[in-house]
Coordinates of C-alpha atoms in Angstrom, one line a residue:
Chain A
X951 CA 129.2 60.6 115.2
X952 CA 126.5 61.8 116.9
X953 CA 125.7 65.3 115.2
X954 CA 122.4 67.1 117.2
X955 CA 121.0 65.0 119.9
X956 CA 117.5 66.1 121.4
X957 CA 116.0 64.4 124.4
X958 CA 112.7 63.8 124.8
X959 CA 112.0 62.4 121.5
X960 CA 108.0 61.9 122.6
X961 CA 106.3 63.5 125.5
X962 CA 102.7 64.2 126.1
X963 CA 102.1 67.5 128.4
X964 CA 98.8 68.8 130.0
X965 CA 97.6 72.8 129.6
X966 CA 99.8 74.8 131.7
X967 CA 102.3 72.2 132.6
X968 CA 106.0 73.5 132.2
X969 CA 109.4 71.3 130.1
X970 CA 112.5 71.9 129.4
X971 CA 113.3 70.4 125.8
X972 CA 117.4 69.4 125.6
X973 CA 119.6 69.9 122.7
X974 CA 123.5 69.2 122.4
X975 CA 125.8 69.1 119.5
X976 CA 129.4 67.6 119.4
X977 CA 130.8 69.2 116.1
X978 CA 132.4 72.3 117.9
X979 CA 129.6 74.6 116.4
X980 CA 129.2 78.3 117.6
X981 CA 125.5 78.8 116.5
X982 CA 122.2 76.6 117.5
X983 CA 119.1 77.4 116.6
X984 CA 115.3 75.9 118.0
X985 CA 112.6 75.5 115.4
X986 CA 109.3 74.9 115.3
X987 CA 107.2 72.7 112.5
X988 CA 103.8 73.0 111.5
X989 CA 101.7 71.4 108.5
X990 CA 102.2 73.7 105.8
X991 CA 103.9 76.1 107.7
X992 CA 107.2 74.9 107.3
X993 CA 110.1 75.9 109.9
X994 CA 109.9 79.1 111.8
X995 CA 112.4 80.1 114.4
X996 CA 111.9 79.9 118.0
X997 CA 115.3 81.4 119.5
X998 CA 118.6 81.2 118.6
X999 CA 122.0 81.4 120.0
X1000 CA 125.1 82.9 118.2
X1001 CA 127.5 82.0 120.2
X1002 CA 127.8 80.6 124.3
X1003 CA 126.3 83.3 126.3
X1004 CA 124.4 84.4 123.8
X1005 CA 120.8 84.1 123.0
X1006 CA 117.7 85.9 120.3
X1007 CA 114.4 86.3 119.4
X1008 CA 113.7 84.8 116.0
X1009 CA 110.2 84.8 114.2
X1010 CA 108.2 83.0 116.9
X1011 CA 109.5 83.4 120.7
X1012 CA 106.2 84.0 122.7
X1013 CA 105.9 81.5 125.1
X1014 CA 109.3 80.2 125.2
X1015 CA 112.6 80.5 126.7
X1016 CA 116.1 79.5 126.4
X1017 CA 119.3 78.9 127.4
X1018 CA 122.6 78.4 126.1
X1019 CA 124.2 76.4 129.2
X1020 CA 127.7 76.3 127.0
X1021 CA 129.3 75.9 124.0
X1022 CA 127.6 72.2 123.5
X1023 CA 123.8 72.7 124.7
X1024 CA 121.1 74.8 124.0
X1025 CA 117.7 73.9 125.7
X1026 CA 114.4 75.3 125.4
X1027 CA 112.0 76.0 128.1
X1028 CA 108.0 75.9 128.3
X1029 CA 107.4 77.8 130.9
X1030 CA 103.0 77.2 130.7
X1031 CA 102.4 74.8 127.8
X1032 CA 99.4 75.7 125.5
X1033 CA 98.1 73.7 123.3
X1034 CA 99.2 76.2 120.4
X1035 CA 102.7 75.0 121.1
X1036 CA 101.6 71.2 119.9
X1037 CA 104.1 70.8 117.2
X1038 CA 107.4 69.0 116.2
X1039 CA 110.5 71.1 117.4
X1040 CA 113.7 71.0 116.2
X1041 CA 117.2 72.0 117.1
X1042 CA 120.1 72.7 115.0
X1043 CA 123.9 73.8 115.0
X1044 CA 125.9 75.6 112.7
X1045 CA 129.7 77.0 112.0
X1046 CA 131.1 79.8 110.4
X1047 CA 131.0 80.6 108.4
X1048 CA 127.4 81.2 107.6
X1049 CA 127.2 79.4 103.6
X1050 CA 128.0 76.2 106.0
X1051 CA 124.7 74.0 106.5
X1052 CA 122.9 73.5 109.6
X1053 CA 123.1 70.3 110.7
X1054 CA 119.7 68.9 112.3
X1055 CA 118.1 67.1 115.6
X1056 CA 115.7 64.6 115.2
X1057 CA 113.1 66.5 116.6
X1058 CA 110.9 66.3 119.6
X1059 CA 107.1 65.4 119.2
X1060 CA 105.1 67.6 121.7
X1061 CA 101.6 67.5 122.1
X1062 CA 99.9 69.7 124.7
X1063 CA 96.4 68.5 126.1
Chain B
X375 CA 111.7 91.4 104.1
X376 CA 113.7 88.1 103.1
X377 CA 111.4 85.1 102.1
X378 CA 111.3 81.8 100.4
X379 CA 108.3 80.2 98.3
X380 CA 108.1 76.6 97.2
X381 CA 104.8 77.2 95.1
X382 CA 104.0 73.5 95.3
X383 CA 102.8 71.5 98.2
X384 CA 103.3 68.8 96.2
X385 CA 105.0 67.1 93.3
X386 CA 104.1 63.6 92.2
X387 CA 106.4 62.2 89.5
X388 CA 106.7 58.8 88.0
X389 CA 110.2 56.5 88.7
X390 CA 112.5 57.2 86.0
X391 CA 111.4 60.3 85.1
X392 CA 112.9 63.6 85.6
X393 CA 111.6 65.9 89.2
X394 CA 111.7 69.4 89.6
X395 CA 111.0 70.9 92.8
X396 CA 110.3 74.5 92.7
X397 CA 111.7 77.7 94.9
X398 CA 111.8 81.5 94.5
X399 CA 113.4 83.6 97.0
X400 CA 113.3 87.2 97.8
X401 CA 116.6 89.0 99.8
X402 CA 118.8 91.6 99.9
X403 CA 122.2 91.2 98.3
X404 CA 123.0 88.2 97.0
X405 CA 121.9 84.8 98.3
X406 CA 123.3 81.6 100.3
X407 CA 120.7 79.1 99.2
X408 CA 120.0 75.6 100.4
X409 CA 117.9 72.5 99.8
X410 CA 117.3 69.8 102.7
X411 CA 115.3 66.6 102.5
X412 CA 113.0 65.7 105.5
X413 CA 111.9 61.8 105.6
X414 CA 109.6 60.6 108.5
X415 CA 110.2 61.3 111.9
X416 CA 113.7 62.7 111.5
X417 CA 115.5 65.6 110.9
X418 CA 116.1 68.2 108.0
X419 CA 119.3 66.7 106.3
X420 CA 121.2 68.9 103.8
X421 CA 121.2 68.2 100.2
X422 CA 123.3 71.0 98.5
X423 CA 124.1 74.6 98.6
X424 CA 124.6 77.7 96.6
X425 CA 127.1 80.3 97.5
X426 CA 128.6 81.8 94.6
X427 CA 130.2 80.8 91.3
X428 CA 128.3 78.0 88.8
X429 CA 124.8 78.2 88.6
X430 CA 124.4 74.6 88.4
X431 CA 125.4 73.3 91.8
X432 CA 125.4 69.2 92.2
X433 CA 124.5 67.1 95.6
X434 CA 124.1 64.1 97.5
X435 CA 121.2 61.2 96.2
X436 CA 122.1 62.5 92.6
X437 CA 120.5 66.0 92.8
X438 CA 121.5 69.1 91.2
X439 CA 119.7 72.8 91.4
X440 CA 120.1 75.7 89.5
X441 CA 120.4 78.9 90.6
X442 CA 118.7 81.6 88.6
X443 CA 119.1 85.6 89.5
X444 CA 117.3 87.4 87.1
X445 CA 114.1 85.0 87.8
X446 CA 115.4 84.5 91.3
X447 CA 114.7 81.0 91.5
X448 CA 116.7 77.9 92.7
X449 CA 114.7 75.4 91.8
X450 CA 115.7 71.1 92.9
X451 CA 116.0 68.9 89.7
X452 CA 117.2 64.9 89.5
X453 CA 117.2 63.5 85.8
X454 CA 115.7 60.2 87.1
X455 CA 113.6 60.0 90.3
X456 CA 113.3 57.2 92.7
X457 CA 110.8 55.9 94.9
X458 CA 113.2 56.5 97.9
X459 CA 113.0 60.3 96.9
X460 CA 110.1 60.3 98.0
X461 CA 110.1 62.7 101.3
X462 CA 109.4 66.5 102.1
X463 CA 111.9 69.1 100.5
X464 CA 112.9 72.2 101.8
X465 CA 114.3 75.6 100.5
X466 CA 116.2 78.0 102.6
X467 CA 117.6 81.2 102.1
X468 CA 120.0 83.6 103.9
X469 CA 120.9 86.9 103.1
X470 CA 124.5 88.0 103.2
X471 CA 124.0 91.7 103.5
X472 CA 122.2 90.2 107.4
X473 CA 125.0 89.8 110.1
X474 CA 123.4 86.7 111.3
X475 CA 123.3 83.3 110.3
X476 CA 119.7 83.1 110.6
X477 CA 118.3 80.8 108.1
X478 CA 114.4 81.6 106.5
X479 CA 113.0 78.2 105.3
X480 CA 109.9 77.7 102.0
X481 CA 107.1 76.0 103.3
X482 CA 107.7 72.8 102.1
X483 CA 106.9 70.5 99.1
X484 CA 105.8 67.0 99.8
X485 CA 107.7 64.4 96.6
X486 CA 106.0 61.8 95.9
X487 CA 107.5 59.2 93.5
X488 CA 105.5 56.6 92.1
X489 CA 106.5 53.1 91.1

């Protein structure tokens, strides 16, 4: 059982470099969700996706994109990397209904030079 | 504005001894309320949940949480902790009256159980 898979687990970009940050989930879920995580800031919301072909702004979107290719993946996009967006980021699916948990990635570790 | 607080960045506790990891939350309407654990280099995993009915909810690894309205606090709890508790805990909250499933998470508090 596989749950949230995110590929890279590691990578190491340079200032204005772009990436494309993969997420998939095999448990049939409508929504997926990308988070960021910061020392004591916990996790704020990048984007999210309610259901395939749909996508939102959460609490933190500059300097991101997304896209919800289908029902399975939901990838993020980096489009000029700054080293602000050095951080941990994490995706996650969920069902309805909403009192169900979000199930987690195991993160990817990003740091921008 | 919906928002969680875990007034503690961290909690150091003793084995065997009770923990209590705090959270207060503020939303509209009532609350769906959550705990996950965090252990190094992975991802959140859930604990337990609070939707509606008994205050006292139980979860997985032996924790329990209850759920408090008038102090609007759901705050974690194990009678006896272990040094494999020992990990980053984290409260989220979502607010029923929001058509979303959008999911507003507490800082964080860092347990630390000594042998």
């Amino acid at each position: 059982n596989a749950g949230v898979t995110q590929t890279p687990k590691f990578q190491v970009l340079k200032t204005g470099q772009s990436m494309t940050l993969q997420c998939a989930q095999d448990m049939n879920h409508n929504s997926m969700y990308w988070y960021r995580q910061d020392p004591g800031m916990g996790l704020r919301l990048i984007y999210y996706s309610a259901s395939e072909g749909t996508t939102d702004k959460g609490e933190v979107p500059n300097g991101y994109n997304v896209s919800r290719l289908n029902k399975r993946e939901f990838s993020l996009r980096l489009e000029s990397a700054a080293p602000s967006q050095t951080s941990v980021y994490f995706c996650s699916s969920g069902a309805r209904p909403s009192n169900q948990p979000q199930h987690f990635g195991d993160g990817t570790r990003l740091s921008i030079l | 504005a919906q928002s969680v607080a875990q007034p503690e960045d961290q909690v150091n506790v003793a084995e065997g001894n009770p923990l209590t990891v705090k959270c207060t939350y503020s939303v509209s309407g009532n609350p769906y309320l959550f705990w996950y654990v965090q252990y190094p280099n992975r991802g959140l995993q859930f604990l337990l949940k609070y939707i509606t009915g008994d205050n006292l909810v139980k979860g997985s690894y032996g924790f329990e949480a209850e759920f408090n309205k008038s102090q609007t606090s759901f705050h974690l709890k194990k009678p006896s902790a272990l040094v494999s508790d020992s990990a980053l805990y984290f409260c989220a909250v979502r607010g029923m009256t929001l058509n979303t499933d959008k999911l507003i998470f507490g800082t964080g508090t860092r347990l630390q159980v000594f042998p």
